[in-house]
Every structure is written in C-alpha cells, then in structure tokens.
PDB file of C-alpha atoms in Angstrom:
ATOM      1  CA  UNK A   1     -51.234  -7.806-115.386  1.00 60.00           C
ATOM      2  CA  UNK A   2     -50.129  -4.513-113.990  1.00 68.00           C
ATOM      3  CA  UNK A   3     -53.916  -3.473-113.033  1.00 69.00           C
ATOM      4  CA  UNK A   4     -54.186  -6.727-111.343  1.00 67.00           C
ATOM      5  CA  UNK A   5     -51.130  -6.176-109.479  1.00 64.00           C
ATOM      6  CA  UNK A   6     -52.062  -2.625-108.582  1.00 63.00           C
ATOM      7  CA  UNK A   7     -55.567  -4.151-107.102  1.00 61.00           C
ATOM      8  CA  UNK A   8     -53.826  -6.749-104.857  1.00 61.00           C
ATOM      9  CA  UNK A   9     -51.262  -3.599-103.603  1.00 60.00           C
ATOM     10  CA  UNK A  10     -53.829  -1.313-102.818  1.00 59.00           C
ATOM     11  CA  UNK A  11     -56.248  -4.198-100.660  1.00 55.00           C
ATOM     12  CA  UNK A  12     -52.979  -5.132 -99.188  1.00 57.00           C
ATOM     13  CA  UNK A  13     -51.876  -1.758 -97.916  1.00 54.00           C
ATOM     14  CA  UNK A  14     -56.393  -0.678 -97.389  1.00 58.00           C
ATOM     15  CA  UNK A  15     -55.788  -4.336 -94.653  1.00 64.00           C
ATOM     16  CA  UNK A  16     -52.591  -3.218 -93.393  1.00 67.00           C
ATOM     17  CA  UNK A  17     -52.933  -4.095 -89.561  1.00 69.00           C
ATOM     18  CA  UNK A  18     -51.142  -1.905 -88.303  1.00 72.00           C
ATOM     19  CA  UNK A  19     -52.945   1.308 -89.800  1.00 70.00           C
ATOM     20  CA  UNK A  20     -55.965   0.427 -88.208  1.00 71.00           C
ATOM     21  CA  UNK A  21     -54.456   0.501 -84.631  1.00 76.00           C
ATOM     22  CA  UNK A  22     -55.114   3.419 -82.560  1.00 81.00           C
ATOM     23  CA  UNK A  23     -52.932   6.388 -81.320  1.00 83.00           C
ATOM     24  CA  UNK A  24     -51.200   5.452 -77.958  1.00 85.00           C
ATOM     25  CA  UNK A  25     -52.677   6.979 -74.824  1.00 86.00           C
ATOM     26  CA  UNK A  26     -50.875   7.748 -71.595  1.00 89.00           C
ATOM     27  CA  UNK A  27     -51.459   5.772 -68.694  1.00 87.00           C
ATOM     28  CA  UNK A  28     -53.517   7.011 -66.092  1.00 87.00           C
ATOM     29  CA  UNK A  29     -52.011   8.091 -63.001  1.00 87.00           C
ATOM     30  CA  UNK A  30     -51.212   6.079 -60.190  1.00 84.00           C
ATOM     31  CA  UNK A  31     -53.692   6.203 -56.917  1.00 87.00           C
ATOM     32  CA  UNK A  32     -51.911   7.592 -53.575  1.00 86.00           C
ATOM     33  CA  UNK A  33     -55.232   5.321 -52.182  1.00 88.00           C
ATOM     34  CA  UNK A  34     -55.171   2.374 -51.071  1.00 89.00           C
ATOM     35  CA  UNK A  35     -51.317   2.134 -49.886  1.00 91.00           C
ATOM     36  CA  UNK A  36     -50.037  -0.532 -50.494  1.00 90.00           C
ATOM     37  CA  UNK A  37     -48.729  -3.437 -47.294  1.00 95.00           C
ATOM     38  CA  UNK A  38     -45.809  -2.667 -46.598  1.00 96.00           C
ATOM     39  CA  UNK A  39     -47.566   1.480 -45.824  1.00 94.00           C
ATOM     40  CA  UNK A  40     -50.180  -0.008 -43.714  1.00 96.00           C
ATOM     41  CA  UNK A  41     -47.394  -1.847 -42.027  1.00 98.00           C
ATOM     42  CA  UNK A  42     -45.256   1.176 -41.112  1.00 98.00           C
ATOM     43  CA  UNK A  43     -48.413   2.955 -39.513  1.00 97.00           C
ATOM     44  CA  UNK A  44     -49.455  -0.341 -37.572  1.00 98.00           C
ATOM     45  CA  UNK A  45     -46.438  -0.582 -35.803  1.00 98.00           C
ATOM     46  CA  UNK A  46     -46.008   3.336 -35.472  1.00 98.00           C
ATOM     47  CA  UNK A  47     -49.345   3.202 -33.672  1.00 98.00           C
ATOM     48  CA  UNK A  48     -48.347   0.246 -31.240  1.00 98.00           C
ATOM     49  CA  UNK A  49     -45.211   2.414 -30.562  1.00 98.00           C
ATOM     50  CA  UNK A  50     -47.209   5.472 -29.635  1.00 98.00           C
ATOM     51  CA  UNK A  51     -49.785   3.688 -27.877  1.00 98.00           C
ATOM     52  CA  UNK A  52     -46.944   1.794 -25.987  1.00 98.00           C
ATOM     53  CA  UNK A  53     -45.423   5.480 -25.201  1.00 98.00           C
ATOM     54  CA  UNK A  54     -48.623   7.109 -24.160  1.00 98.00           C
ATOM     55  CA  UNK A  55     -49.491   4.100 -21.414  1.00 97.00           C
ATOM     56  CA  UNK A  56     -45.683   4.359 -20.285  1.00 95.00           C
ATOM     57  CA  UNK A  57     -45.886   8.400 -19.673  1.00 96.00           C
ATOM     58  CA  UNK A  58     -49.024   8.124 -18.340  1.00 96.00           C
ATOM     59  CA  UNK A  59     -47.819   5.360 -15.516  1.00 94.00           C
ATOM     60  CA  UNK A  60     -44.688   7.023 -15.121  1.00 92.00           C
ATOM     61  CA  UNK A  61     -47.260  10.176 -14.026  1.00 94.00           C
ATOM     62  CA  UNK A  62     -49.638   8.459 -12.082  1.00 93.00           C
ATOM     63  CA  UNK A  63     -46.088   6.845 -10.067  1.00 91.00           C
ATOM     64  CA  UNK A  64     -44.728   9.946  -9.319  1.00 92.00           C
ATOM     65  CA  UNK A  65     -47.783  11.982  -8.157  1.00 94.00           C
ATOM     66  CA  UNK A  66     -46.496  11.297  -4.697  1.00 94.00           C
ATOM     67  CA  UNK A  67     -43.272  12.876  -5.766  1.00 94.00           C
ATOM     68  CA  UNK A  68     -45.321  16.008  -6.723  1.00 95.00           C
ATOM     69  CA  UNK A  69     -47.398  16.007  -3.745  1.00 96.00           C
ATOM     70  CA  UNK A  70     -44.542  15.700  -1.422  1.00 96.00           C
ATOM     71  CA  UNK A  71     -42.449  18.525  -2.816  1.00 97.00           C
ATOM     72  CA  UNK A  72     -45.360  21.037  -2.976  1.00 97.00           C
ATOM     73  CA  UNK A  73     -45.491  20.263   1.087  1.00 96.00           C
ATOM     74  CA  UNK A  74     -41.956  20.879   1.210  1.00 96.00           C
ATOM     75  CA  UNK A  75     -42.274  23.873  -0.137  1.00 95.00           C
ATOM     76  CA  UNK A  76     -44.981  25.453   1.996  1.00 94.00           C
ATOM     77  CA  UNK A  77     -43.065  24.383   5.057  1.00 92.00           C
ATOM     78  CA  UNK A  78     -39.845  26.277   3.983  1.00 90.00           C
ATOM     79  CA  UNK A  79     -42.262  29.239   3.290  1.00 89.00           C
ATOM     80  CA  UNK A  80     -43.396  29.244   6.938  1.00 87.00           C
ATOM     81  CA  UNK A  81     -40.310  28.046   8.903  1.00 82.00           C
ATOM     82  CA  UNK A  82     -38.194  30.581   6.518  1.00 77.00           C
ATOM     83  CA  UNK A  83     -37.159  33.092   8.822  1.00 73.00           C
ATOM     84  CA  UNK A  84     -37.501  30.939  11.856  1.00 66.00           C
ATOM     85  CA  UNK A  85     -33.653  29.363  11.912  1.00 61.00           C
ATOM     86  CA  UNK A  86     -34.042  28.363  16.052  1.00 62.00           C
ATOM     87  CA  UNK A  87     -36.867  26.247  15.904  1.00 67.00           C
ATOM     88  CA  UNK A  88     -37.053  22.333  15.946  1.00 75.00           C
ATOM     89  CA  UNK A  89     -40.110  22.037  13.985  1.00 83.00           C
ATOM     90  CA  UNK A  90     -39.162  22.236  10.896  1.00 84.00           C
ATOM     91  CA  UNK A  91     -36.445  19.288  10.900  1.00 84.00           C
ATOM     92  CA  UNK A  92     -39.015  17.207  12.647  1.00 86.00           C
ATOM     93  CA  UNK A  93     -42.017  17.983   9.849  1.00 91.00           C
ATOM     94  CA  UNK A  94     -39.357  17.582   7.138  1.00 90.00           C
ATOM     95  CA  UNK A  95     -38.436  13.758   8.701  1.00 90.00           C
ATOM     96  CA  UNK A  96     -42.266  13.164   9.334  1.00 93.00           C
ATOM     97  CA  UNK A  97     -42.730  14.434   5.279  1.00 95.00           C
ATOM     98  CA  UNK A  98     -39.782  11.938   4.485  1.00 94.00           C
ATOM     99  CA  UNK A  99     -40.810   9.032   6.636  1.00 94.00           C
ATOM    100  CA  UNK A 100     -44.311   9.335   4.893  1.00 95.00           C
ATOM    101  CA  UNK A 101     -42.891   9.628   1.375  1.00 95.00           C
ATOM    102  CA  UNK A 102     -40.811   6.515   1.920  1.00 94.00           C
ATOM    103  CA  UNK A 103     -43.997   4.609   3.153  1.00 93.00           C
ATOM    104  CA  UNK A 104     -45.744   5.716  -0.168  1.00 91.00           C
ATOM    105  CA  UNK A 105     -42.796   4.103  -2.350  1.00 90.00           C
ATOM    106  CA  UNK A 106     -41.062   1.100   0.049  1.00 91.00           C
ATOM    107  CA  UNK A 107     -42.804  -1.903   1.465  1.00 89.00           C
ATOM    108  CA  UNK A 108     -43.903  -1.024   4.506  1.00 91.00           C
ATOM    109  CA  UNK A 109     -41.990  -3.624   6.372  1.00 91.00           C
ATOM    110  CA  UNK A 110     -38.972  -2.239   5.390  1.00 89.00           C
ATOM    111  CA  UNK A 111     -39.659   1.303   6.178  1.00 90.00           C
ATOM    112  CA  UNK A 112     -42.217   1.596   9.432  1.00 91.00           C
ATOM    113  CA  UNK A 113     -39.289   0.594  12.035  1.00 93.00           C
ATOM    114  CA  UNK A 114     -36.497   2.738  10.374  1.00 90.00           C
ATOM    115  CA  UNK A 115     -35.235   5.738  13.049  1.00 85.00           C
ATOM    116  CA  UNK A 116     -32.053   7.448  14.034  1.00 80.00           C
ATOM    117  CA  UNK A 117     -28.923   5.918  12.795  1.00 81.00           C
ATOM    118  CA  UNK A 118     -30.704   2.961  10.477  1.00 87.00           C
ATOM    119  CA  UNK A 119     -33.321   5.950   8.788  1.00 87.00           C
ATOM    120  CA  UNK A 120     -30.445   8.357   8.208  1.00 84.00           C
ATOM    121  CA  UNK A 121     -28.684   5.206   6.739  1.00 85.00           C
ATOM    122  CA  UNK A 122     -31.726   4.355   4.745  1.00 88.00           C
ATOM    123  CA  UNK A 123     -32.040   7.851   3.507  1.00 87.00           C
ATOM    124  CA  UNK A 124     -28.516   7.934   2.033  1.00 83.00           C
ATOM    125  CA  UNK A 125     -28.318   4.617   0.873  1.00 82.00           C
ATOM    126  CA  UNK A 126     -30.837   5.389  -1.821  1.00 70.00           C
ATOM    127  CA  UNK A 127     -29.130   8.319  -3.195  1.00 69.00           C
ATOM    128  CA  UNK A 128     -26.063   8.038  -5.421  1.00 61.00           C
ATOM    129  CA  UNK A 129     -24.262  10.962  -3.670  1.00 57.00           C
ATOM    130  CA  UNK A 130     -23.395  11.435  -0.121  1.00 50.00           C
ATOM    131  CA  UNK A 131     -25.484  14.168   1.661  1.00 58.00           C
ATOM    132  CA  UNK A 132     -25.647  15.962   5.043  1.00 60.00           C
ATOM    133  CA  UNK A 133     -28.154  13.740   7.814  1.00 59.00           C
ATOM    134  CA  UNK A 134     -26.657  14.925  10.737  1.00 63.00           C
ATOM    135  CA  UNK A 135     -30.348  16.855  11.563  1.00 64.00           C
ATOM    136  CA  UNK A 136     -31.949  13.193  10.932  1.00 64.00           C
ATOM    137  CA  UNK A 137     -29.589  11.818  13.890  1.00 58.00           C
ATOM    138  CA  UNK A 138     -29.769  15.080  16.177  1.00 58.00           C
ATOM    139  CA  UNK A 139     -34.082  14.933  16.072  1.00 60.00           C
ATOM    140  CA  UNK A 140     -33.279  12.019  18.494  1.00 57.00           C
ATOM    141  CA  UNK A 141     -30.707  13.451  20.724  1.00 53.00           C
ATOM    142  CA  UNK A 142     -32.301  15.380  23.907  1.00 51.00           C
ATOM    143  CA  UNK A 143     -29.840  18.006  23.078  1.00 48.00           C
ATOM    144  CA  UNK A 144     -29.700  19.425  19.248  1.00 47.00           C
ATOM    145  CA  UNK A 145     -28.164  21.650  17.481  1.00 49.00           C
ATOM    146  CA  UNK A 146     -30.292  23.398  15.161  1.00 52.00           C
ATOM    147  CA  UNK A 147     -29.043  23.013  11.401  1.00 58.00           C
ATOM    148  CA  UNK A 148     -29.695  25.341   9.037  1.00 72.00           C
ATOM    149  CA  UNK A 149     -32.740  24.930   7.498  1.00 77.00           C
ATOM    150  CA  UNK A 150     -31.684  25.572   3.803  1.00 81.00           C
ATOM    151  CA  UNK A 151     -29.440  22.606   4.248  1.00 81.00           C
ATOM    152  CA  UNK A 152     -32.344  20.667   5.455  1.00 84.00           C
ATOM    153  CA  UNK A 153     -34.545  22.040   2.698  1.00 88.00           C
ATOM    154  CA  UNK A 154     -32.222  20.958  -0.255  1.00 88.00           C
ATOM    155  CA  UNK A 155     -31.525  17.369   1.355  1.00 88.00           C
ATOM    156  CA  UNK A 156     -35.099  16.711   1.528  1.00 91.00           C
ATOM    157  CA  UNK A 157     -35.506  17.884  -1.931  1.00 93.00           C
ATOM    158  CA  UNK A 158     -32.654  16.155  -3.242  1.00 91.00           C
ATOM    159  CA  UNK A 159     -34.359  13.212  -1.557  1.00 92.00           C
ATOM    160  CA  UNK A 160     -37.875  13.094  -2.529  1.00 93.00           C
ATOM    161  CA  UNK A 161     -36.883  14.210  -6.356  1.00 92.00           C
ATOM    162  CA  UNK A 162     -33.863  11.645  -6.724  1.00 89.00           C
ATOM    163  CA  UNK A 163     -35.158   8.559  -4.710  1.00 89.00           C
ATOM    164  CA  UNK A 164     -35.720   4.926  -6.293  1.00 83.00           C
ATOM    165  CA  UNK A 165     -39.449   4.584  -5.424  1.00 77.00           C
ATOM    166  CA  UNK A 166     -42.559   2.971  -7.068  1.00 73.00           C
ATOM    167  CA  UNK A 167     -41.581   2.228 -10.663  1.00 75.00           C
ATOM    168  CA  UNK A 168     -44.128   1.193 -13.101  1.00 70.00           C
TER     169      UNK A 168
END
C-alpha cells in the first residue's frame, strides 16, 4: 500500500501545474512613439495658435510700414532744418508729411478737405493727450511766428507713432 501511495505522490507532485510555469519576465518598456490623443491634441491647437500669431504680427507689420516710412522722413527733415530755427519750411513739410500720413490711414473723404482750425482739431482729436498745434494754425496766417522746431519735431512724432490708423 505504501509503494502505491508513494507512486500516486510522486506523479502528483512530477504534474504539479504550477512547477511547469515559467519565471516572470518584466514588461517591456513603454514607447514615447506614437503619443497618444490627447498629445497630438495639445500640438494641433499649439500650431493653430502660432500660426494665428505669425499672420497677426505679420499684418500688424505690413499696417504700420507707413508708420515706419513716415518717421524715417521726419527724421531727415529735422536733420536738415536743424540749425535753421527762422525758416517756414520745415512746419510746412512737417504738415504736408502729416496730411499725407493721415491720407495713408483715414478715408480719404474724411481727411482731403481738413485745414487750419478743423486739421489741427483732427490732429488732436486722435491723440489721447493734449499737444501744442499752434504751428498747424499759424502755416495759414500771412503773419507767423516761427515755433521752435523741436516742439514741432516731437508733435509730429508723437503723432505719426501714437495715431489710430489702418488696423488689421
């Protein structure tokens, strides 16, 4: 009986299931590639948003060329009229540089019949604070006073830099 018994034991424990299962392995490592949705997601709308910046510079640029134009001319008249405090000329190129600045970024309608009184109005109406257009008015007058062309030079600035033009 006991040999018997020691038979069935030892084909039991040889078909033991779980001694013929093999060693566990580690998983292999997770891919960074493909991403998964919710990455591709992120990067689709981060690209719209860039490519919605980049067109929005690029108008802004293109609007403002004028702007850029304009002040370079500015600046080469106060080079040449900078030592020249008596003349006229300058306060009459700086209006002509203004009047053609505000036909670049105003309906024209609005802007072509503008002198004296109404286009020193016009002028300051556009900017928040109050500046000096006394030269606009006295270009008119057969009797001016010259201003001072530095004051001239910085409203015209002020002007061209800080007016609500074309907009994109």
């Amino acid at each position: 009986f006991t040999a018997i018994f020691l038979r069935c034991f030892l084909v039991m424990a040889s078909s033991d299931p779980l001694a013929q299962l093999n060693p566990l392995r580690d998983p292999s490592a997770i891919d960074w590639w493909p991403p998964a949705f919710g990455w591709w997601a992120i990067l689709g709308i981060l690209g719209i948003v860039l490519i919605f910046t980049f067109l929005t510079l690029r108008c802004r640029y293109k609007a403002r060329a004028y702007r850029r134009q304009a002040l370079s001319v500015l600046e080469r008249l106060a080079e040449t009229y900078a030592y020249e405090s008596t003349t006229k000329e300058f306060p009459e190129k700086v209006n002509r540089l203004l009047k053609v600045v505000a036909l670049e970024s105003y309906p024209r309608s609005e802007v072509a019949s503008l002198s004296g009184g109404t286009w020193a109005e016009f002028l300051t109406a556009d900017l928040e604070r109050t500046s000096n257009t006394d030269f606009l008015k006295e270009l008119y007058s057969p009797k001016s006073s010259i201003q001072n062309n530095q004051e001239i030079y910085e409203f015209a600035r002020n002007w061209i830099k800080n007016h609500r033009g074309k907009q994109c």
